GROMACS .gro file of C-alpha atoms in nm:
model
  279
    1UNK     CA    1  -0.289   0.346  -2.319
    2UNK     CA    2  -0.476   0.441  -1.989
    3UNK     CA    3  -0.914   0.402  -2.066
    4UNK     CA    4  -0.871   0.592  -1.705
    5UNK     CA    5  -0.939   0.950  -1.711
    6UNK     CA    6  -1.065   1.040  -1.351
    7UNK     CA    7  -0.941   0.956  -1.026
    8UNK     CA    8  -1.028   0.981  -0.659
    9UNK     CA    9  -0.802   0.924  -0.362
   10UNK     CA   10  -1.016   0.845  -0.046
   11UNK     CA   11  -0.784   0.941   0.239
   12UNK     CA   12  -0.485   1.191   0.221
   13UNK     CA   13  -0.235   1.120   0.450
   14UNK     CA   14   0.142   1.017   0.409
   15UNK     CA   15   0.121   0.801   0.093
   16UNK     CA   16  -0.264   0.942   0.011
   17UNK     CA   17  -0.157   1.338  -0.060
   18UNK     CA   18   0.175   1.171  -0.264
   19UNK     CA   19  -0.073   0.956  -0.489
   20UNK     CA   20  -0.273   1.326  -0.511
   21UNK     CA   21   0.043   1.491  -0.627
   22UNK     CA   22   0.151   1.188  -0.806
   23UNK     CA   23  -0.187   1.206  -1.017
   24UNK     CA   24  -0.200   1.602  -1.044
   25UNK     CA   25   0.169   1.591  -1.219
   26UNK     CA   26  -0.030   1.355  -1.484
   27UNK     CA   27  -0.274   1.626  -1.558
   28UNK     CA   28  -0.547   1.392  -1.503
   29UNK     CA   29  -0.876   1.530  -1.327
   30UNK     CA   30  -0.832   1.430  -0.883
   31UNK     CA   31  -1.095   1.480  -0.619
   32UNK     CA   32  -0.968   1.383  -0.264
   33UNK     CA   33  -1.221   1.182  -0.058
   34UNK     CA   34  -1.226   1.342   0.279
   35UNK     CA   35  -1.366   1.275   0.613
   36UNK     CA   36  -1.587   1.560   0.765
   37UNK     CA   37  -1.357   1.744   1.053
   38UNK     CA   38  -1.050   1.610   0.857
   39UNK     CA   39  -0.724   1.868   0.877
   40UNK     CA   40  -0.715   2.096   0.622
   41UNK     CA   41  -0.556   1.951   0.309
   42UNK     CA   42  -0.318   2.145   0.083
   43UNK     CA   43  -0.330   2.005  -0.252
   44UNK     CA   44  -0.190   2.107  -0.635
   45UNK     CA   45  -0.444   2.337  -0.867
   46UNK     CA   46  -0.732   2.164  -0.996
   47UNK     CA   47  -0.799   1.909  -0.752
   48UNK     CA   48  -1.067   1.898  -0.558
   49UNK     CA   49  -1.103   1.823  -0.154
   50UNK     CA   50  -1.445   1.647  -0.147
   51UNK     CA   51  -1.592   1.606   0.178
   52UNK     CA   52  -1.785   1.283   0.250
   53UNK     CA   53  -1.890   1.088   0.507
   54UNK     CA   54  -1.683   0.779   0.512
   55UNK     CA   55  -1.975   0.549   0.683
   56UNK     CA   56  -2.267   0.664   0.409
   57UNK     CA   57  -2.230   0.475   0.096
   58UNK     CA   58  -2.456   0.667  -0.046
   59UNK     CA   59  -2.305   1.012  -0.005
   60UNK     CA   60  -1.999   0.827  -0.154
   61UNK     CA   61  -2.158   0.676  -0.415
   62UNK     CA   62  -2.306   1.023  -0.520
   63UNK     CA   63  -1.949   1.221  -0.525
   64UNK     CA   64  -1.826   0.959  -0.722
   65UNK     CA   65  -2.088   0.986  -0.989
   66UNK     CA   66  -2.105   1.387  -0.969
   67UNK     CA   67  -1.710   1.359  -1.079
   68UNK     CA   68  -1.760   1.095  -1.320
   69UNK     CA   69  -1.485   0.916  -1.094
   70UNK     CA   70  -1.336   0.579  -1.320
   71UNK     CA   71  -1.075   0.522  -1.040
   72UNK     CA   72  -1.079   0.495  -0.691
   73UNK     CA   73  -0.772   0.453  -0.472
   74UNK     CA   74  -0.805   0.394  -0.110
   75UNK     CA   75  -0.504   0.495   0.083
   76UNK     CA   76  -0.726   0.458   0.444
   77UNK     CA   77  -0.489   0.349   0.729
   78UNK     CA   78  -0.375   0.004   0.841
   79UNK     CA   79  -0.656  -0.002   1.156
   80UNK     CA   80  -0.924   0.030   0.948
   81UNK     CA   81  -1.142  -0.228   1.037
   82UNK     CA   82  -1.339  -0.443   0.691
   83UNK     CA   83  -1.645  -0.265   0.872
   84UNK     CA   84  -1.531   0.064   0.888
   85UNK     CA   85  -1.372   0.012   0.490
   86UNK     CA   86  -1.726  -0.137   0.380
   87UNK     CA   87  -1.919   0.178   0.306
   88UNK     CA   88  -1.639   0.256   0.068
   89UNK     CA   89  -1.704  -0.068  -0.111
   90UNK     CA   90  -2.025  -0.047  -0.150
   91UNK     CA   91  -1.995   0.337  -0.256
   92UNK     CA   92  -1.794   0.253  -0.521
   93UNK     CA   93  -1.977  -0.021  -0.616
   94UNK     CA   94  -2.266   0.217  -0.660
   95UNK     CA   95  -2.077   0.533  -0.790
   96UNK     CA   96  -2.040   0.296  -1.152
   97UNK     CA   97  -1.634   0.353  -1.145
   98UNK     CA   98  -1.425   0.095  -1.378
   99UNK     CA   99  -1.157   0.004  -1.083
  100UNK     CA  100  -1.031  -0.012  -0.715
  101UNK     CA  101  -0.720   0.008  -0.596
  102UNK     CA  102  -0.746  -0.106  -0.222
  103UNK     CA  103  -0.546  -0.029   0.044
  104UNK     CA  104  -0.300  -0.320   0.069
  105UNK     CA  105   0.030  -0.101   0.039
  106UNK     CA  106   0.282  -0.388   0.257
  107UNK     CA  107   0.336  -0.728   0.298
  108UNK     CA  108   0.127  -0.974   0.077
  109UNK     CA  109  -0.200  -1.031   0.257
  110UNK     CA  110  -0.328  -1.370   0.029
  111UNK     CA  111  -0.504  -1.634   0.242
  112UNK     CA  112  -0.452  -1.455   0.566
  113UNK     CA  113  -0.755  -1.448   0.838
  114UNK     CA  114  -0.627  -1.267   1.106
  115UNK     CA  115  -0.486  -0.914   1.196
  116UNK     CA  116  -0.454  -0.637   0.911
  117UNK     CA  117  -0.338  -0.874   0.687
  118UNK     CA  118  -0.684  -1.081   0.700
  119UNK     CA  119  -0.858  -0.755   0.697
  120UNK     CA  120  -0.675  -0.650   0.387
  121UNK     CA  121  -0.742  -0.970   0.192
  122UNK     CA  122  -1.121  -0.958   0.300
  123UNK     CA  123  -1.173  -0.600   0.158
  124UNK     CA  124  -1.002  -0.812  -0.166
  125UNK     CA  125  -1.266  -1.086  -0.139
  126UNK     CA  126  -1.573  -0.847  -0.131
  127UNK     CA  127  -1.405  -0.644  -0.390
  128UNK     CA  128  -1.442  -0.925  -0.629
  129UNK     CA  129  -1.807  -1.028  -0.483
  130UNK     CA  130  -1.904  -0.670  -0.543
  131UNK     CA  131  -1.756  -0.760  -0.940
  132UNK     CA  132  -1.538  -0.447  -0.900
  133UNK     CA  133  -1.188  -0.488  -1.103
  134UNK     CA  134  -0.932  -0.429  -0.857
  135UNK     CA  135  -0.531  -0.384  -0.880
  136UNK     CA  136  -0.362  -0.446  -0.555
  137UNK     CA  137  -0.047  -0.374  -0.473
  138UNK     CA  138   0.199  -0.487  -0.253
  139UNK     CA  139   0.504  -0.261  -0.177
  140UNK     CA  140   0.637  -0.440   0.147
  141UNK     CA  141   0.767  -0.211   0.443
  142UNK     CA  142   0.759   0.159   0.370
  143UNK     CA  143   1.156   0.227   0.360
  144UNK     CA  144   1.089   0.593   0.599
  145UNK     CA  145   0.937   0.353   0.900
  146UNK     CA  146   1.279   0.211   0.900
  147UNK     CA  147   1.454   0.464   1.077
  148UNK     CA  148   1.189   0.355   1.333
  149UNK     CA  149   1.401   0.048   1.487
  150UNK     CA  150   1.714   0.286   1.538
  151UNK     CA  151   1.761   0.482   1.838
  152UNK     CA  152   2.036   0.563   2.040
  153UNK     CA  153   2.265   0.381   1.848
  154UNK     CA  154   2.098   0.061   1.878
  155UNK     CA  155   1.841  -0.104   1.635
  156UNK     CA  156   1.578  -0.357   1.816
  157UNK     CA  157   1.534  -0.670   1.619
  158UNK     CA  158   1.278  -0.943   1.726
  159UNK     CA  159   1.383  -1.276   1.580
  160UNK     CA  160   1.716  -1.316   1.369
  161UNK     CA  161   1.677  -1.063   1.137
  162UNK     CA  162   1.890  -1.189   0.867
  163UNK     CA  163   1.567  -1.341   0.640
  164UNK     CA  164   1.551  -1.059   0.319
  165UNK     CA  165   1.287  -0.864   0.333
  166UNK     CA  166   1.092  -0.573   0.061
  167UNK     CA  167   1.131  -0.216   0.127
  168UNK     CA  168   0.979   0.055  -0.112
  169UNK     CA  169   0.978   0.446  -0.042
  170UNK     CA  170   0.650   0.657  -0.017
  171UNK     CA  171   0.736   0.882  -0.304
  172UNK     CA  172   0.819   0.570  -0.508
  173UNK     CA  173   0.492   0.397  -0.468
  174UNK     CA  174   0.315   0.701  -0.515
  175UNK     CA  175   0.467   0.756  -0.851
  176UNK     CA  176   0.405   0.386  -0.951
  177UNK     CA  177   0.073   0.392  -0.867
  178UNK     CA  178  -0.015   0.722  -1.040
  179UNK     CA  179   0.197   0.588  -1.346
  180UNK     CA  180   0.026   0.258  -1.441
  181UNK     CA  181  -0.315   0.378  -1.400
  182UNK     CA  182  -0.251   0.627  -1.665
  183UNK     CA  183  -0.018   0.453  -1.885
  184UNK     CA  184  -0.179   0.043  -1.847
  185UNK     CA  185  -0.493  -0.082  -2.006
  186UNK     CA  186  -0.747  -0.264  -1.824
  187UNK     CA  187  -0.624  -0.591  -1.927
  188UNK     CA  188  -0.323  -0.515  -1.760
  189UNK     CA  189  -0.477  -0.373  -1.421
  190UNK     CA  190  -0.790  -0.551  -1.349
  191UNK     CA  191  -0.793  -0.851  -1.098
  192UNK     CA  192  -0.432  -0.867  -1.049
  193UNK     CA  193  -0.156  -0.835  -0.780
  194UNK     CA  194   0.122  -0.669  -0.838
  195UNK     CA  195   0.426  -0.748  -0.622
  196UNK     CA  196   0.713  -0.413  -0.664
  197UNK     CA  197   1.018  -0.372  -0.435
  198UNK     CA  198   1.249  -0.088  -0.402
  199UNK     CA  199   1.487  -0.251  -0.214
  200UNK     CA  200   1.559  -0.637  -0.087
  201UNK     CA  201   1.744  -0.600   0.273
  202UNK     CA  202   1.743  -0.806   0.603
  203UNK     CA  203   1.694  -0.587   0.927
  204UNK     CA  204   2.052  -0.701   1.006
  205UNK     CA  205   2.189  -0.503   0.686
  206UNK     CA  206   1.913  -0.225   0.796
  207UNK     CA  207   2.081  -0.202   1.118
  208UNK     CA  208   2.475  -0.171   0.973
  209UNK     CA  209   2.367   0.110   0.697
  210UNK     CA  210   2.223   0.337   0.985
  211UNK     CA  211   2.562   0.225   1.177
  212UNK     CA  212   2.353   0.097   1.422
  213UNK     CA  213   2.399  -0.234   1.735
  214UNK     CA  214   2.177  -0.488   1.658
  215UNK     CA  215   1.973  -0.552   1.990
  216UNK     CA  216   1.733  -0.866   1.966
  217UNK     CA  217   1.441  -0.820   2.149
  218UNK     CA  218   1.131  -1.055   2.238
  219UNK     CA  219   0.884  -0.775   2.162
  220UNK     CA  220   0.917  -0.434   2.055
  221UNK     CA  221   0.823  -0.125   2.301
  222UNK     CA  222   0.619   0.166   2.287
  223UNK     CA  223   0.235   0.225   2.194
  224UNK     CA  224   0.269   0.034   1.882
  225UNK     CA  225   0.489  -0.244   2.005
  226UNK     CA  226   0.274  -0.527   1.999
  227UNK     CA  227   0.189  -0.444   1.627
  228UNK     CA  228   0.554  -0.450   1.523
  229UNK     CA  229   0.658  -0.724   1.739
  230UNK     CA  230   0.400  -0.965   1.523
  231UNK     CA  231   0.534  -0.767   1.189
  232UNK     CA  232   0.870  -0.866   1.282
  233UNK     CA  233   0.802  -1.182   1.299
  234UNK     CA  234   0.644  -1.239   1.029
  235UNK     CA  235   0.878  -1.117   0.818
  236UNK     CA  236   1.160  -1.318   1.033
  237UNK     CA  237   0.957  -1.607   0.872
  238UNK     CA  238   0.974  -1.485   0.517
  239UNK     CA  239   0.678  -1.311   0.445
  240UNK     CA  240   0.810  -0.966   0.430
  241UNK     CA  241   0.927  -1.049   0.061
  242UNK     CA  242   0.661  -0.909  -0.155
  243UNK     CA  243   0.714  -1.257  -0.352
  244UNK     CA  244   0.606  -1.471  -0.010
  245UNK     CA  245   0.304  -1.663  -0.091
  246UNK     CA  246   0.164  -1.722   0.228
  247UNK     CA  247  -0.050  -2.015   0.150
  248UNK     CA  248   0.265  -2.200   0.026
  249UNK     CA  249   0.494  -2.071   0.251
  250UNK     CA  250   0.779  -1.959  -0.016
  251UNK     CA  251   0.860  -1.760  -0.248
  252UNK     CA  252   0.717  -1.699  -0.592
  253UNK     CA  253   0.857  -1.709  -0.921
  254UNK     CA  254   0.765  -1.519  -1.270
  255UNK     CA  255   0.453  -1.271  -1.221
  256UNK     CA  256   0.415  -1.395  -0.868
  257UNK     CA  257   0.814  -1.291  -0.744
  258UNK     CA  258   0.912  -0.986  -0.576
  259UNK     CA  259   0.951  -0.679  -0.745
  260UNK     CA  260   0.844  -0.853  -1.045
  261UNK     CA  261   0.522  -0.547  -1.078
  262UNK     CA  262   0.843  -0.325  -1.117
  263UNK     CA  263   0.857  -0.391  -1.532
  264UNK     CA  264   0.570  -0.168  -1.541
  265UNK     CA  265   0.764   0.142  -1.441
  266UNK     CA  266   1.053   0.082  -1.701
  267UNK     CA  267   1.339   0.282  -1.675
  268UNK     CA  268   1.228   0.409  -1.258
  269UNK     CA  269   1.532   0.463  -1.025
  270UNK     CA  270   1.384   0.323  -0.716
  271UNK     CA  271   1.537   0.482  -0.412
  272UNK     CA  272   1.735   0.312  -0.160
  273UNK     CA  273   1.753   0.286   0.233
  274UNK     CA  274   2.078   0.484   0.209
  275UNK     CA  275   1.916   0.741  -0.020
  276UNK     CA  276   1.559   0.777   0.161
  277UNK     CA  277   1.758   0.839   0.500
  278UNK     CA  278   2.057   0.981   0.363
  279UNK     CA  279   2.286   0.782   0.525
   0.00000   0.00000   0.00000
């Protein structure tokens, strides 16, 4: 059983509000961390839209305490820079809570240096310098940006796009998350990774279920091409697999293969490509 009782969500956007809703189903007590001049945010009875400034560790640290906050769960966005994620840290550091459940949401980020990956695993390094437990999580691609590639009939492809890669929906990692920290012990949560997977396709197979041309590309277009041109690429090279252990380059086996944090949600339908887009 869960020692977890309280919970705050520091950001509330796509997967953020679903963890909030996620949580709120549990009956649990949720405060929402929110920027000052944030949207408005709708969220279920009984939880509470905190506003904090993100850059004052103290102010942080102060909510958390006033809630008697055990959890927190960052759901920030990819661009965050380590600097602009620090205050955070430290906040929670000095709010007292019992564990942190960073940002990482994607592709494993282990041993990288550069990129959102290496600023991922350095919020994980000062996580454990700080001595906060942590549980991080990786989900691989969010199965809703999918849809992304396809347009007009054609889906853009940089590389060969037949390597498999991990796809999980935003509902379904919003359920998992709100399910283990209220149903798994500490010993089960603290300092680990766990590695879950909705789906294992290649963008090839991605490309036939929307009934889509593959077009292969050298980069991507658009305002956020150069950021999915080096995704792409990276998971043409394997590392999309929520199993890929980048310092080895392959894939892992027992606790460390994909989907294998999945036996914590026994009995979960996870949804498919075809179901998420209703193809």
């Amino acid at each position: 059983m869960s020692a977890y009782k309280s919970f705050a969500v520091a950001g509330a956007g796509m997967l953020g509000i679903q963890v909030v809703n996620a949580l709120a189903a549990k009956n649990v007590t949720v405060i929402v961390l929110s920027r000052p001049g944030s949207s408005a945010k709708t969220v279920p009875a009984g939880v509470q839209v905190v506003t904090v400034n993100f850059a004052d560790s103290e102010a942080i640290a102060k909510a958390l305490k006033e809630h008697n906050v055990d959890v927190v769960i960052s759901t920030v966005t990819t661009t965050a820079s380590f600097e602009e994620q620090k205050p955070l840290l430290d906040g929670a550091k000095a709010g007292g809570i019992k564990l942190f459940v960073p940002a990482e949401f994607g592709m494993p980020t282990e041993g990288h240096t550069q990129g959102p990956l290496g600023v991922k695993y350095e919020v994980a390094k000062y996580l454990k310098t700080l001595g906060i437990p942590s549980t991080r999580i990786y989900t691989g691609a969010f199965t809703q940006f999918l849809g992304g590639m396809v347009k007009d009939g054609k889906a853009l492809i940089v590389g060969k796009g037949e390597t498999p890669v991990s796809v999980t929906s935003v509902p379904d990692i919003a359920g998992y998350i709100a399910h283990i920290v209220t149903t798994q012990p500490p010993s089960v949560l603290e300092n680990v990774i766990l590695r879950i997977e909705g789906e294992r396709v290649t963008m090839k197979e991605v490309a036939a279920q929307f009934g889509a041309t593959p077009v292969y590309v050298d980069k991507m277009p658009g305002e956020h091409g150069e950021f999915l041109t080096g995704l792409m690429r990276i998971m043409d090279m394997g590392a999309g697999s929520t199993g890929w252990l980048h310092d080895q380059k392959k894939e892992g086996t027992g606790n460390e293969a994909a989907g294998s944090g999945n036996a914590l949600w026994p009995g979960h339908h996870w949804q498919t490509l075809k179901e998420v887009h209703n193809l």
